[in-house]
Amino acid sequence: MHLVISVCLATFTGFSRAASAPSQLYSPLVAQKLLTTAQSVPNNPIQYPQYTSSDNGQWQYFPADYWTTGFLPASCYAMYTRFNSLCPNSSAANEFLELGRSLSTGEVPLEAYTTVGHDVGFLSFPFVDEAAVDKSNQTATTAVNTFATLLADRFNPIVGCTRSWDTSDPTNFQVIIDNMMNLQVLFDSEALTGNTTLRNIAMSHADKTMQNHVRPDGSSYHLVEYNSTTGAVIWRGTVQGYADNSTWTRGQAWGIYGFANSLCHDLDLIVAVYRNTQQTRYLDTSRQMASFYISQIPSDGIVPWDFNAPLDPPRPADSSAAMIATVGLLMLSQQEASLSPSNTSGAEYWNNAAIKLLSDNTEFAWKPEWQSLLSNGTVNNRDSPPNNLTGITYGDYYFVEAGNQLISMGLASCSSSNSTSPAPSSSQSPHHTSGAVRARRLWW
Ligand code: GLY
């Protein structure tokens, strides 16, 4: 465990700042809107915001049994972190901590029954946060361990992966690139229980995803179907992207983040680092996916929902994919700096790319008059009608995380908020494009 700490926890300062963080990141509106949203969720039973309407920016609420439920409580914990340690304000910190705690209680019944499949990892976020605040909180540690067990139970050793989606034909074993994000709960539970099987499952899943989802040019398939009895790949394609051979932008972002995150847990790599040798398969994969992502960003800087979607008819953007990729690039940067402290150029490159991506897409999607922080997210452009041009709870969550990470890394300061006018005009109408790291981990 000490090796893990040494490789993945470092202080990162001194990077040059070619681009600057958008001032909206620390606008007072961020706290105001999140407080209002968190205090206004329908109760009895509790419901959670998932996305907004595309015309008036009002949150649409859903019962707890959705993959997105943890993001509002996790956003409250992220704001707690901001006000507790990054930009101290004890009353705001306490208010957000209490809201994170009360909102996460609605997830507890999901430990006994949930239909979210692999997405129990996302559900675990607020409990991981709570366990980092209060290690003695049994509700939190039980939730993390229970969600990890539910994910581990979906592991098929022949395929080498955890099953993402359930299918009517159990031989059809479906794995989506998004599943990389859910591996974190396995590592977190290992840290609590010492159960190394959980790590082995996660690493096996990451290895298979690296082999079968990531194309040679660093782009990715959304969905790979395996035969559950032979382990053979039977189909590759998409469900949420434009086409089977296209790259769905949010999936690519999940991959950048997921592989950079898996690095921290790769014992072979950690041993290799101490031997001063190279063993960097997840680093290489995250780099490759990040390079592809950056190479596909159109000249206006705004990421479309799928990099290969045609320009005509105009394609909607996905601000959530931009926010997830931003935090993934910042995590990749931190891994570069951690693995090779004398070589700052790699880390700096990803930092600059992250900040530009964040700035361009925040300027574009920031929406003061909506309940969400951002607009122009695409939930699923393949829905009928397409669900796009909305605010999205995970887009807002990764926006807050990006703000926290930049402060932690010495790349932005809380004082940015003082110079931010509270309501920068948001002239953009719903747009069609032209062309941290989770800061709190149980194993830290
Ligand atoms: N994990 C589902 C999505 O990103 O839409």
Coordinates of N, CA and C and ligand atoms in Angstrom, one line a residue, residues 67 118-119 122 165 176 178-179 182 222 240 248 250-251 254 320 324 378-380 394, ligand 1:
W67 N -28.3 5.0 -12.8 CA -26.8 5.1 -12.7 C -26.3 6.4 -12.3
H118 N -23.5 -2.9 -13.9 CA -22.1 -2.5 -13.5 C -22.0 -1.1 -12.9
D119 N -23.0 -0.3 -13.0 CA -22.9 1.1 -12.6 C -23.0 1.3 -11.1
F122 N -20.5 3.9 -9.9 CA -20.9 5.3 -9.8 C -21.7 5.5 -8.6
W165 N -24.1 -4.9 -19.1 CA -25.6 -4.9 -19.2 C -26.1 -6.3 -19.2
I176 N -19.3 -2.4 -22.0 CA -19.1 -1.1 -22.6 C -17.9 -0.4 -22.0
D178 N -17.6 2.5 -20.8 CA -18.0 3.2 -19.6 C -17.6 2.4 -18.3
N179 N -17.7 1.0 -18.5 CA -17.5 0.1 -17.4 C -16.1 0.4 -16.7
N182 N -16.3 2.1 -13.4 CA -16.8 1.4 -12.2 C -15.8 0.5 -11.5
H222 N -17.8 1.6 -28.4 CA -18.6 1.7 -27.2 C -18.9 0.3 -26.6
Q240 N -24.8 4.0 -28.1 CA -25.1 5.4 -27.9 C -24.3 6.3 -28.9
W248 N -17.8 7.4 -30.0 CA -18.7 8.2 -29.1 C -17.9 9.0 -28.1
R250 N -18.3 10.6 -25.3 CA -18.2 10.4 -23.8 C -17.6 9.1 -23.5
G251 N -17.8 8.1 -24.4 CA -17.1 6.8 -24.1 C -15.6 7.0 -24.2
W254 N -14.6 8.5 -20.9 CA -14.6 7.5 -19.8 C -13.3 6.6 -19.9
S320 N -20.9 17.3 -21.2 CA -20.5 16.3 -20.2 C -19.2 15.6 -20.6
I324 N -15.7 15.4 -18.5 CA -15.1 14.1 -18.0 C -13.7 14.0 -18.6
T378 N -25.3 16.1 -24.1 CA -26.1 15.1 -24.8 C -26.2 13.8 -23.9
V379 N -27.4 13.5 -23.5 CA -27.6 12.3 -22.7 C -27.5 11.1 -23.6
N380 N -28.3 11.1 -24.7 CA -28.3 10.0 -25.6 C -28.9 10.5 -26.9
Y394 N -24.0 14.6 -14.3 CA -22.6 14.2 -14.3 C -21.7 15.3 -15.0
Ligands
GLY1 N1 -22.7 5.4 -18.7 C1 -23.7 5.9 -19.5 C2 -23.4 7.1 -20.2 O1 -22.3 7.7 -20.2 O2 -24.3 7.6 -20.9

